[in-house]
Amino acid sequence: MKKITIAIDGFSSTGKSTLAKSLAKSLSYVYIDTGAMYRAVTLFAMRKGLIDKNHFNKEGLVEFLPTIELHFEYNPEKGFAEVFLGQENVEGVIRSLEVSQYVSQIAEVPEVRRKLVEQQQSFGKSKGVVMDGRDIGTVVFPDAELKVFMTASPEIRAQRRYDELIVKDPNISYEAVFKNVVDRDQIDTTRADSPLVKADDAIEVDNSHLTIEEQFNLILDLAQERIR
């Protein structure tokens, strides 16, 4: 059975990672969470004092780039690969709203994108990969056999994100999460380098009113058509 590359792009909090993980598991493919890579670089920048609410030292971040080592390690208990910053598993800490507030700014930096795109392309050389992000079908794998572009209303996306975060942080507000979703949409779609756009040959899926199971079955059918 031939292997294909599956590229899943779309707006924040549309469930790209959940879908990609399920597809990879079902097809016995490798799953790469590119958003986690940008979040890990964001965490690095925050810890080095390179970015906060008042400033962003882009030049400083670029100088540090050669020292930032990212890799994934498979977690059999969770059933997917987790991202490591150096030797530290940062899968949990990078999902905070604080990291979310800065990740789109980090992703705007051309040098950061070049470094991570090169890594992402190397991960997918042998196909049999499911990768999600913002520019997978347009930049990382423009020849992917299946491209999906996911969207949903910002209100629904904010509610989904809020429901995830409130479990960890009871002080979080829906208004703060909604603002973060809208702000990220603005930055992601208007940045000069690899803005979030739907590839011409991508299949758009609005999952505002789809269940996780309905969405999974829809995309799995599309993948199996291409594998056959």
XYZ file of C-alpha atoms in Angstrom:
228
model
C 0.000 0.000 0.000
C 1.471 3.353 -1.005
C 2.081 6.084 1.544
C 0.986 9.687 1.128
C 1.595 13.019 2.815
C -1.374 14.626 4.557
C -1.181 18.395 5.148
C -3.696 19.959 7.542
C -3.796 23.753 7.742
C -6.247 26.176 9.272
C -7.061 28.702 11.950
C -6.146 28.305 15.611
C -8.363 26.109 17.789
C -10.012 24.294 14.895
C -8.896 20.916 16.216
C -6.126 20.380 13.668
C -3.893 18.512 16.098
C -6.681 16.282 17.404
C -7.625 15.318 13.861
C -4.018 14.825 12.753
C -3.209 12.580 15.730
C -6.263 10.408 15.070
C -5.486 10.109 11.364
C -1.864 9.200 12.020
C -2.855 6.542 14.517
C -5.496 5.053 12.211
C -3.148 4.953 9.224
C -0.009 4.019 11.210
C 1.589 7.267 9.988
C 3.999 9.628 11.729
C 2.338 12.716 13.245
C 4.249 16.004 13.418
C 2.722 18.934 15.323
C 4.374 21.970 13.716
C 2.466 24.315 15.992
C 4.246 22.710 18.927
C 7.559 23.577 17.290
C 6.654 27.270 17.061
C 5.322 27.160 20.619
C 8.582 25.631 21.845
C 10.590 28.419 20.201
C 8.171 30.908 21.806
C 8.767 29.338 25.210
C 12.522 29.606 24.631
C 12.175 33.300 23.737
C 10.055 33.975 26.825
C 12.531 32.258 29.124
C 15.405 34.257 27.635
C 13.512 37.511 28.147
C 13.342 38.139 24.409
C 9.591 38.694 24.263
C 6.932 40.025 26.620
C 3.993 42.436 26.507
C 6.264 45.432 26.053
C 8.995 44.311 23.638
C 10.199 41.667 21.195
C 13.927 41.345 20.545
C 13.798 39.693 17.112
C 17.507 40.146 16.462
C 18.325 38.452 19.755
C 16.088 35.511 18.900
C 17.689 35.118 15.478
C 21.133 35.014 17.114
C 19.952 32.225 19.433
C 18.347 30.130 16.666
C 21.390 27.896 16.005
C 21.346 26.871 19.679
C 17.650 25.875 19.758
C 17.336 22.102 19.457
C 13.888 20.627 18.905
C 12.902 17.009 18.489
C 9.945 14.697 19.002
C 9.790 11.550 21.120
C 6.940 9.055 20.899
C 4.924 8.631 24.102
C 3.308 5.169 24.012
C 0.930 6.049 26.855
C -0.495 9.028 24.970
C -0.140 7.508 21.516
C 1.668 10.440 19.884
C 5.069 12.122 19.753
C 5.757 14.941 22.210
C 7.980 17.923 21.524
C 11.258 18.432 23.389
C 13.227 21.654 23.784
C 16.723 20.320 24.218
C 16.291 17.471 26.695
C 13.133 18.918 28.295
C 9.660 17.643 27.456
C 7.711 20.888 27.001
C 4.520 19.387 25.559
C 2.429 20.535 28.518
C 3.885 23.942 29.301
C 3.681 25.242 25.702
C -0.135 24.989 25.687
C -0.657 27.903 28.075
C -2.504 31.071 27.074
C 0.677 33.052 27.791
C 2.576 31.131 25.122
C -0.443 31.465 22.803
C -0.279 35.254 23.164
C 3.186 35.405 21.606
C 3.417 32.445 19.236
C 2.044 34.267 16.178
C 4.654 37.018 16.615
C 7.402 34.411 16.811
C 6.029 32.682 13.710
C 6.234 35.969 11.780
C 10.043 35.976 11.928
C 11.364 34.728 8.535
C 14.491 33.161 10.046
C 12.387 31.149 12.497
C 10.115 29.926 9.716
C 13.042 28.925 7.514
C 14.673 26.922 10.305
C 11.481 25.074 11.223
C 10.289 24.499 7.643
C 13.620 22.828 6.836
C 13.172 20.532 9.830
C 9.560 19.784 8.911
C 10.475 18.908 5.333
C 13.179 16.545 6.558
C 10.634 14.771 8.777
C 8.402 14.079 5.767
C 10.885 12.898 3.158
C 9.702 9.284 3.320
C 5.966 10.162 3.244
C 3.585 8.384 5.567
C 3.271 11.651 7.487
C 0.391 13.706 8.872
C 1.450 17.283 9.582
C -0.665 20.192 10.781
C 0.052 23.892 10.961
C -0.482 27.139 9.054
C 1.550 26.669 5.863
C 1.931 22.908 5.425
C 0.034 22.649 2.148
C 1.356 25.918 0.747
C 5.025 25.949 1.823
C 6.193 22.809 3.627
C 4.543 20.183 1.402
C 3.034 21.928 -1.643
C 2.887 18.517 -3.390
C 1.037 16.724 -0.577
C -1.492 14.219 -1.885
C -4.150 15.384 0.573
C -4.508 18.948 1.769
C -7.178 19.994 4.253
C -7.953 23.555 5.355
C -9.904 23.756 8.615
C -12.020 26.634 9.783
C -14.785 27.461 12.270
C -16.349 30.606 13.673
C -14.103 32.531 16.098
C -16.776 32.310 18.808
C -16.892 28.520 18.636
C -13.095 28.258 18.469
C -12.739 30.499 21.506
C -15.251 28.405 23.454
C -13.365 25.205 22.625
C -10.076 26.744 23.713
C -11.649 28.164 26.882
C -13.064 24.742 27.810
C -9.548 23.282 27.538
C -7.806 26.029 29.505
C -10.325 26.460 32.331
C -9.422 22.993 33.612
C -5.821 24.105 34.174
C -6.457 27.752 35.049
C -9.774 28.556 36.774
C -8.977 32.285 36.542
C -9.003 32.350 32.738
C -11.816 34.302 31.081
C -13.665 33.582 27.859
C -13.139 37.215 26.809
C -9.346 36.850 27.072
C -9.411 33.634 25.058
C -11.668 35.145 22.398
C -9.354 38.159 22.052
C -6.382 35.821 21.673
C -8.156 33.862 18.908
C -9.062 37.030 16.984
C -5.601 38.557 17.419
C -3.903 35.380 16.216
C -6.185 35.231 13.171
C -5.171 38.779 12.280
C -1.448 38.117 12.615
C -1.554 34.716 10.914
C -3.455 35.942 7.846
C -1.594 39.223 7.326
C 2.057 38.383 8.030
C 4.443 38.977 5.137
C 6.155 35.576 5.313
C 3.936 32.529 4.584
C 0.573 33.947 5.699
C -2.257 31.574 6.515
C -4.086 30.953 3.234
C -5.984 28.020 1.797
C -3.997 26.170 -0.857
C -5.761 26.132 -4.226
C -6.108 22.353 -4.124
C -7.011 22.071 -0.420
C -10.392 20.812 0.755
C -11.987 23.315 3.125
C -13.768 21.883 6.152
C -15.870 24.152 8.380
C -16.212 22.129 11.554
C -18.276 24.665 13.512
C -21.081 22.119 13.776
C -19.282 18.833 13.156
C -18.499 16.333 15.883
C -14.924 15.115 16.217
C -16.055 11.709 14.931
C -17.858 13.169 11.901
C -14.829 15.227 10.972
C -12.451 12.291 11.418
C -14.535 9.966 9.242
C -14.793 12.609 6.518
C -11.030 13.167 6.286
C -10.169 9.480 6.724
C -12.345 8.652 3.702
C -10.518 11.302 1.655
C -7.141 9.903 2.726
C -8.088 6.315 1.892
C -9.292 7.389 -1.562
C -5.839 8.790 -2.289
C -4.006 5.836 -0.803
C -5.920 3.458 -3.080
